Structure formats: C-alpha cells, structure tokens
Amino acid sequence: VDGGGWIGTTPADGSFNTSSENFVFTTASLSEGDHMVESKATDEATNVETSYPSISFVTDTVEPNTEIDAYTTPINTATPTYTGTATDATTLVVYLECRIDGGSWEAATPVDGAFDSANELYTFTTATLSDGSHYIQARSTDEAGNVETSLAYGEFVTDVTEPETEIDDFDTYITKVNSPTYITGNAQDNTTEIMNVEYRLDGGDWRQATASDGSFDDGITYESYEYEAFELTVPDVLADGWHNVETRAY
C-alpha cells in the first residue's frame, strides 16, 4: 500500500493452487486521503510478476460539516430563506437537507446548481410557518457516504401579524384647552416586542410617541402577548372643532 512493504493476501477459495485465483486483502488502518494498492503474483515456477497492477482510492471516514447563517432578530415572513455552507475535508459534498421543528428532512438547493465540490453554498426556503418560535437543522452527505450526525442548528422567530394600538378613552371628548393635549394608550403584539409607536394628527406627518416605561423594547408580557404603554402630547395649537389622532406601532 502506497509503495510500502509487500504483505501476503488471502486466497478466496482457501488456497492458491490453480492457474486462476481470486484473492482478498485488507489494509492496515489508513489516514484520510488518497492511497494506492499494488499487487504481484508468483507462479509455481517461482516467476515473480514485475508489472504490478494498481488501483487508487480515497479514504474518507470523517463527516462533512454544515453551517447555517442564523437570523438574529425576528423576521416578518412566514417562508424564510436560509443560507449556509457545507464543507468536507477529503471528498465532495453531494447532498444537503434541512428540516424545521424536527419535521421531515427536505432537500436544500446548491447555489451554483450542483452539489459537486468540497465547499458548497446552499439555500433553503421553508414551507409556510405560523407566528412564533421555530428551529432549523441541516446536515450534509459526502461522496464517501458519510452523513453528518452533529447537525447544524439555528433558532428563529417569525412574526407576520401587525401589532395593534389602542388609545385610552378621554373623560370627555370636548375640551376648552387647545394645546397641549395629553393622550395615553397601549400597543400589543402577539409574538414579538413593540419597538416603536408613532402618532399623527388630522392626517399629518407621523410623530414619535413616548414609551411610558422609558423604552419601546422592554415591555411586559401580558396574557401571552407583548404589551407597551405609551403617551403623547400634541404640540400644536388646535383650531376649534373636531380633530383626529391616529397611532401605529411596529
């Protein structure tokens, strides 16, 4: 093996005693990578073969490695697309698959059109997911048939549902004060935190509201949804008559 010392083989039928023999040979433990085996025979007249036949082969016992480009913030699509890489130190990556929330494995797509190299980029788009927390796992298979067992893993949150805001009722809808007007309310989201609340007066430009607790990213969880109280002061001097305040959150 690899130009080393000659080692005896085993006759397939138990003994070398005919003019045509099949033989078996098992190597010692080999390193990962390329190797070559040569063989030679000796006949009954002690003629020793000098034109050695040979075969070359690759030993690969190590699993490939897959990585996932993780989402670090909630995503507002129900069918997120993941990307990542798969690598193998010795042979080619020939297959890659992903699964969501421990479900069935599904084939990923090679970015270059084929899984046929030792370093592959891939994409994977999920089926339609519900709002909330999910996880993805990925694994690859190399040319030697090694299937990855230490799965790549990533957690993410999908949220495609708009938050809702509510304005607290006034004690009275008629006031003799035309500026400022102090208004309070709350914003709610079923899945993720409220990051901002804005308001506008009479269809004008959107303006920043103020979080009652000082920040729009650390609200409380109330009855399974995220909740933020807000307040705003309308700075305009308003004309007599009806006015309209609208709010929105994200």
mmCIF file of C-alpha atoms in Angstrom:
data_model
loop_
_atom_site.group_PDB
_atom_site.id
_atom_site.type_symbol
_atom_site.label_atom_id
_atom_site.label_comp_id
_atom_site.label_asym_id
_atom_site.label_seq_id
_atom_site.Cartn_x
_atom_site.Cartn_y
_atom_site.Cartn_z
ATOM 1 C CA VAL A 1 0.000 0.000 0.000
ATOM 2 C CA ASP A 2 1.354 3.426 -1.002
ATOM 3 C CA GLY A 3 4.701 1.874 -2.017
ATOM 4 C CA GLY A 4 5.280 0.215 1.355
ATOM 5 C CA GLY A 5 6.343 -3.331 2.149
ATOM 6 C CA TRP A 6 4.682 -6.300 0.458
ATOM 7 C CA ILE A 7 2.017 -8.075 2.520
ATOM 8 C CA GLY A 8 0.516 -11.512 1.888
ATOM 9 C CA THR A 9 -3.043 -11.874 0.631
ATOM 10 C CA THR A 10 -5.699 -14.496 1.308
ATOM 11 C CA PRO A 11 -6.967 -16.862 -1.434
ATOM 12 C CA ALA A 12 -10.734 -16.529 -1.812
ATOM 13 C CA ASP A 13 -11.177 -20.352 -2.047
ATOM 14 C CA GLY A 14 -8.837 -21.153 0.827
ATOM 15 C CA SER A 15 -5.629 -21.979 -1.078
ATOM 16 C CA PHE A 16 -3.519 -20.792 -4.009
ATOM 17 C CA ASN A 17 -3.480 -23.978 -6.116
ATOM 18 C CA THR A 18 -4.918 -23.191 -9.563
ATOM 19 C CA SER A 19 -3.905 -21.185 -12.608
ATOM 20 C CA SER A 20 -6.562 -18.548 -11.867
ATOM 21 C CA GLU A 21 -7.091 -17.320 -8.333
ATOM 22 C CA ASN A 22 -9.170 -14.648 -6.636
ATOM 23 C CA PHE A 23 -7.701 -13.110 -3.518
ATOM 24 C CA VAL A 24 -8.657 -10.867 -0.603
ATOM 25 C CA PHE A 25 -6.529 -8.222 1.041
ATOM 26 C CA THR A 26 -7.390 -5.943 3.969
ATOM 27 C CA THR A 27 -5.190 -2.922 4.588
ATOM 28 C CA ALA A 28 -3.991 -1.672 7.920
ATOM 29 C CA SER A 29 -5.687 1.461 9.256
ATOM 30 C CA LEU A 30 -5.167 4.252 6.735
ATOM 31 C CA SER A 31 -5.140 8.014 7.066
ATOM 32 C CA GLU A 32 -7.749 10.173 5.359
ATOM 33 C CA GLY A 33 -6.986 10.937 1.732
ATOM 34 C CA ASP A 34 -5.506 9.370 -1.392
ATOM 35 C CA HIS A 35 -3.944 5.896 -1.407
ATOM 36 C CA MET A 36 -2.744 3.273 -3.894
ATOM 37 C CA VAL A 37 -2.643 -0.540 -3.760
ATOM 38 C CA GLU A 38 -0.321 -2.605 -5.976
ATOM 39 C CA SER A 39 -0.269 -6.400 -6.263
ATOM 40 C CA LYS A 40 2.065 -9.050 -7.645
ATOM 41 C CA ALA A 41 1.789 -12.819 -8.032
ATOM 42 C CA THR A 42 4.319 -15.674 -8.010
ATOM 43 C CA ASP A 43 3.722 -18.858 -10.018
ATOM 44 C CA GLU A 44 4.690 -22.444 -9.309
ATOM 45 C CA ALA A 45 7.929 -21.972 -11.238
ATOM 46 C CA THR A 46 8.807 -19.011 -8.902
ATOM 47 C CA ASN A 47 8.347 -16.403 -11.632
ATOM 48 C CA VAL A 48 7.505 -13.122 -9.872
ATOM 49 C CA GLU A 49 5.312 -10.571 -11.564
ATOM 50 C CA THR A 50 7.131 -7.294 -12.241
ATOM 51 C CA SER A 51 4.461 -5.167 -13.996
ATOM 52 C CA TYR A 52 2.359 -4.507 -10.932
ATOM 53 C CA PRO A 53 -1.328 -3.737 -11.451
ATOM 54 C CA SER A 54 -2.557 -0.945 -9.177
ATOM 55 C CA ILE A 55 -5.692 0.867 -8.079
ATOM 56 C CA SER A 56 -6.021 4.269 -6.468
ATOM 57 C CA PHE A 57 -8.699 5.166 -3.942
ATOM 58 C CA VAL A 58 -9.655 7.768 -1.337
ATOM 59 C CA THR A 59 -10.287 7.005 2.314
ATOM 60 C CA ASP A 60 -12.843 9.307 3.965
ATOM 61 C CA THR A 61 -14.317 8.351 7.341
ATOM 62 C CA VAL A 62 -14.980 11.877 8.624
ATOM 63 C CA GLU A 63 -18.408 13.501 8.411
ATOM 64 C CA PRO A 64 -18.851 16.716 6.433
ATOM 65 C CA ASN A 65 -19.655 19.905 8.322
ATOM 66 C CA THR A 66 -22.654 22.176 7.715
ATOM 67 C CA GLU A 67 -23.169 25.732 8.943
ATOM 68 C CA ILE A 68 -26.319 27.889 8.942
ATOM 69 C CA ASP A 69 -26.381 31.670 8.576
ATOM 70 C CA ALA A 70 -28.661 32.404 11.532
ATOM 71 C CA TYR A 71 -31.288 35.127 11.857
ATOM 72 C CA THR A 72 -30.516 37.220 14.933
ATOM 73 C CA THR A 73 -33.786 39.179 15.060
ATOM 74 C CA PRO A 74 -37.445 38.239 14.429
ATOM 75 C CA ILE A 75 -38.375 38.046 10.740
ATOM 76 C CA ASN A 76 -41.597 39.249 9.114
ATOM 77 C CA THR A 77 -42.054 36.468 6.592
ATOM 78 C CA ALA A 78 -43.796 33.124 7.024
ATOM 79 C CA THR A 79 -41.473 31.455 4.493
ATOM 80 C CA PRO A 80 -37.935 32.488 5.452
ATOM 81 C CA THR A 81 -34.999 31.546 3.243
ATOM 82 C CA TYR A 82 -31.876 30.264 4.922
ATOM 83 C CA THR A 83 -28.353 30.187 3.536
ATOM 84 C CA GLY A 84 -25.212 28.442 4.702
ATOM 85 C CA THR A 85 -22.170 26.387 3.798
ATOM 86 C CA ALA A 86 -21.209 22.718 3.782
ATOM 87 C CA THR A 87 -17.609 21.539 3.668
ATOM 88 C CA ASP A 88 -15.718 18.247 3.597
ATOM 89 C CA ALA A 89 -12.012 17.879 4.237
ATOM 90 C CA THR A 90 -11.423 14.951 1.872
ATOM 91 C CA THR A 91 -14.173 14.314 -0.670
ATOM 92 C CA LEU A 92 -17.066 16.179 -2.274
ATOM 93 C CA VAL A 93 -20.299 17.310 -0.652
ATOM 94 C CA VAL A 94 -23.010 15.575 -2.693
ATOM 95 C CA TYR A 95 -26.238 16.224 -0.769
ATOM 96 C CA LEU A 96 -27.653 18.611 1.814
ATOM 97 C CA GLU A 97 -31.013 18.667 3.554
ATOM 98 C CA CYS A 98 -32.832 20.695 6.174
ATOM 99 C CA ARG A 99 -35.775 20.253 8.486
ATOM 100 C CA ILE A 100 -37.913 22.613 10.537
ATOM 101 C CA ASP A 101 -39.021 21.966 14.123
ATOM 102 C CA GLY A 102 -37.897 18.339 13.963
ATOM 103 C CA GLY A 103 -40.081 17.504 10.944
ATOM 104 C CA SER A 104 -39.221 15.676 7.750
ATOM 105 C CA TRP A 105 -35.904 16.250 6.006
ATOM 106 C CA GLU A 106 -36.158 18.254 2.759
ATOM 107 C CA ALA A 107 -33.523 18.821 0.107
ATOM 108 C CA ALA A 108 -31.695 22.153 0.050
ATOM 109 C CA THR A 109 -30.609 23.897 -3.151
ATOM 110 C CA PRO A 110 -26.955 24.366 -4.173
ATOM 111 C CA VAL A 111 -26.226 27.997 -5.028
ATOM 112 C CA ASP A 112 -24.044 27.005 -8.003
ATOM 113 C CA GLY A 113 -26.536 24.480 -9.349
ATOM 114 C CA ALA A 114 -24.959 21.216 -8.150
ATOM 115 C CA PHE A 115 -23.531 19.671 -5.002
ATOM 116 C CA ASP A 116 -20.221 18.593 -6.509
ATOM 117 C CA SER A 117 -17.380 20.247 -4.610
ATOM 118 C CA ALA A 118 -15.761 20.108 -1.181
ATOM 119 C CA ASN A 119 -17.126 23.540 -0.266
ATOM 120 C CA GLU A 120 -20.744 24.304 -1.140
ATOM 121 C CA LEU A 121 -23.110 27.217 -0.569
ATOM 122 C CA TYR A 122 -26.790 26.354 -0.243
ATOM 123 C CA THR A 123 -30.217 27.911 0.224
ATOM 124 C CA PHE A 124 -33.357 26.542 1.805
ATOM 125 C CA THR A 125 -36.836 28.119 1.890
ATOM 126 C CA THR A 126 -39.281 26.834 4.468
ATOM 127 C CA ALA A 127 -42.916 25.988 3.985
ATOM 128 C CA THR A 128 -45.418 28.495 5.419
ATOM 129 C CA LEU A 129 -44.840 28.772 9.173
ATOM 130 C CA SER A 130 -47.036 30.006 11.985
ATOM 131 C CA ASP A 131 -46.073 33.070 14.008
ATOM 132 C CA GLY A 132 -43.762 32.216 16.878
ATOM 133 C CA SER A 133 -40.546 30.395 17.699
ATOM 134 C CA HIS A 134 -39.071 27.788 15.355
ATOM 135 C CA TYR A 135 -35.779 25.996 14.783
ATOM 136 C CA ILE A 136 -33.946 24.690 11.733
ATOM 137 C CA GLN A 137 -31.472 21.815 11.427
ATOM 138 C CA ALA A 138 -29.237 20.978 8.472
ATOM 139 C CA ARG A 139 -26.988 18.083 7.538
ATOM 140 C CA SER A 140 -24.872 17.129 4.542
ATOM 141 C CA THR A 141 -23.603 13.915 2.961
ATOM 142 C CA ASP A 142 -20.206 13.488 1.344
ATOM 143 C CA GLU A 143 -19.079 11.456 -1.649
ATOM 144 C CA ALA A 144 -17.978 8.571 0.596
ATOM 145 C CA GLY A 145 -21.489 8.284 2.052
ATOM 146 C CA ASN A 146 -20.721 9.858 5.429
ATOM 147 C CA VAL A 147 -23.894 11.514 6.733
ATOM 148 C CA GLU A 148 -23.435 14.324 9.223
ATOM 149 C CA THR A 149 -24.736 13.481 12.711
ATOM 150 C CA SER A 150 -23.725 16.669 14.569
ATOM 151 C CA LEU A 151 -26.474 18.712 12.953
ATOM 152 C CA ALA A 152 -26.218 22.418 12.236
ATOM 153 C CA TYR A 153 -28.856 24.259 14.284
ATOM 154 C CA GLY A 154 -30.494 27.678 14.399
ATOM 155 C CA GLU A 155 -33.464 29.227 16.210
ATOM 156 C CA PHE A 156 -35.654 31.993 14.833
ATOM 157 C CA VAL A 157 -38.965 33.794 15.340
ATOM 158 C CA THR A 158 -41.483 34.532 12.590
ATOM 159 C CA ASP A 159 -43.971 37.362 13.021
ATOM 160 C CA VAL A 160 -46.155 38.418 10.098
ATOM 161 C CA THR A 161 -49.049 39.788 12.167
ATOM 162 C CA GLU A 162 -49.290 43.543 12.662
ATOM 163 C CA PRO A 163 -49.255 44.933 16.182
ATOM 164 C CA GLU A 164 -52.302 46.838 17.433
ATOM 165 C CA THR A 165 -52.557 50.113 19.285
ATOM 166 C CA GLU A 166 -55.369 51.430 21.450
ATOM 167 C CA ILE A 167 -55.928 54.991 22.617
ATOM 168 C CA ASP A 168 -57.353 55.371 26.102
ATOM 169 C CA ASP A 169 -60.795 56.974 26.236
ATOM 170 C CA PHE A 170 -60.956 60.633 27.153
ATOM 171 C CA ASP A 171 -63.022 61.651 30.156
ATOM 172 C CA THR A 172 -64.719 63.960 27.738
ATOM 173 C CA TYR A 173 -64.379 64.443 24.011
ATOM 174 C CA ILE A 174 -64.928 68.189 24.371
ATOM 175 C CA THR A 175 -62.217 70.337 25.908
ATOM 176 C CA LYS A 176 -61.639 74.056 26.235
ATOM 177 C CA VAL A 177 -57.829 73.578 26.132
ATOM 178 C CA ASN A 178 -56.426 73.793 22.608
ATOM 179 C CA SER A 179 -52.759 72.988 23.460
ATOM 180 C CA PRO A 180 -51.258 70.762 24.652
ATOM 181 C CA THR A 181 -53.417 67.670 24.700
ATOM 182 C CA TYR A 182 -52.135 64.685 26.745
ATOM 183 C CA ILE A 183 -53.083 61.276 25.353
ATOM 184 C CA THR A 184 -52.242 57.768 26.587
ATOM 185 C CA GLY A 185 -52.688 54.298 25.136
ATOM 186 C CA ASN A 186 -51.095 50.905 24.672
ATOM 187 C CA ALA A 187 -49.641 48.760 21.916
ATOM 188 C CA GLN A 188 -49.831 44.973 21.746
ATOM 189 C CA ASP A 189 -48.216 42.225 19.667
ATOM 190 C CA ASN A 190 -48.922 38.509 19.868
ATOM 191 C CA THR A 191 -45.365 37.381 19.086
ATOM 192 C CA THR A 192 -42.573 39.934 19.386
ATOM 193 C CA GLU A 193 -41.736 43.091 21.298
ATOM 194 C CA ILE A 194 -43.081 46.517 20.414
ATOM 195 C CA MET A 195 -40.161 48.553 19.078
ATOM 196 C CA ASN A 196 -41.835 51.909 18.389
ATOM 197 C CA VAL A 197 -45.142 53.807 18.459
ATOM 198 C CA GLU A 198 -45.972 56.834 16.320
ATOM 199 C CA TYR A 199 -48.963 59.123 16.029
ATOM 200 C CA ARG A 200 -50.317 61.706 13.627
ATOM 201 C CA LEU A 201 -52.852 64.481 13.988
ATOM 202 C CA ASP A 202 -55.536 65.098 11.401
ATOM 203 C CA GLY A 203 -53.721 63.024 8.756
ATOM 204 C CA GLY A 204 -50.446 64.953 9.053
ATOM 205 C CA ASP A 205 -46.915 63.658 9.424
ATOM 206 C CA TRP A 206 -46.183 60.745 11.747
ATOM 207 C CA ARG A 207 -44.526 61.760 15.026
ATOM 208 C CA GLN A 208 -42.782 59.873 17.791
ATOM 209 C CA ALA A 209 -44.774 58.797 20.837
ATOM 210 C CA THR A 210 -43.111 58.142 24.212
ATOM 211 C CA ALA A 211 -42.915 54.791 25.994
ATOM 212 C CA SER A 212 -44.428 55.124 29.447
ATOM 213 C CA ASP A 213 -41.624 52.970 30.914
ATOM 214 C CA GLY A 214 -38.899 54.822 29.027
ATOM 215 C CA SER A 215 -38.202 52.315 26.247
ATOM 216 C CA PHE A 216 -40.134 50.536 23.496
ATOM 217 C CA ASP A 217 -38.043 47.366 23.614
ATOM 218 C CA ASP A 218 -38.589 46.049 27.124
ATOM 219 C CA GLY A 219 -42.337 45.846 27.534
ATOM 220 C CA ILE A 220 -44.193 43.286 29.613
ATOM 221 C CA THR A 221 -45.800 40.026 28.584
ATOM 222 C CA TYR A 222 -49.479 40.140 29.432
ATOM 223 C CA GLU A 223 -51.829 37.199 28.807
ATOM 224 C CA SER A 224 -49.363 35.737 26.226
ATOM 225 C CA TYR A 225 -48.839 38.952 24.218
ATOM 226 C CA GLU A 226 -46.264 41.743 24.355
ATOM 227 C CA TYR A 227 -47.603 44.992 25.816
ATOM 228 C CA GLU A 228 -46.299 48.564 25.873
ATOM 229 C CA ALA A 229 -47.995 51.628 27.316
ATOM 230 C CA PHE A 230 -47.350 54.924 25.558
ATOM 231 C CA GLU A 231 -48.138 58.603 25.909
ATOM 232 C CA LEU A 232 -48.020 61.626 23.696
ATOM 233 C CA THR A 233 -48.513 65.353 23.890
ATOM 234 C CA VAL A 234 -49.870 67.091 20.820
ATOM 235 C CA PRO A 235 -47.712 70.222 20.459
ATOM 236 C CA ASP A 236 -49.992 72.034 18.041
ATOM 237 C CA VAL A 237 -52.318 74.859 18.906
ATOM 238 C CA LEU A 238 -55.525 73.421 17.586
ATOM 239 C CA ALA A 239 -58.373 75.248 15.973
ATOM 240 C CA ASP A 240 -61.813 74.849 17.438
ATOM 241 C CA GLY A 241 -63.639 71.804 16.125
ATOM 242 C CA TRP A 242 -63.192 68.051 15.812
ATOM 243 C CA HIS A 243 -59.688 66.576 15.489
ATOM 244 C CA ASN A 244 -58.439 63.086 14.865
ATOM 245 C CA VAL A 245 -55.425 61.310 16.379
ATOM 246 C CA GLU A 246 -54.145 58.069 14.813
ATOM 247 C CA THR A 247 -51.474 55.726 16.194
ATOM 248 C CA ARG A 248 -49.410 52.875 14.801
ATOM 249 C CA ALA A 249 -46.797 50.509 16.214
ATOM 250 C CA TYR A 250 -44.016 48.323 14.847
#
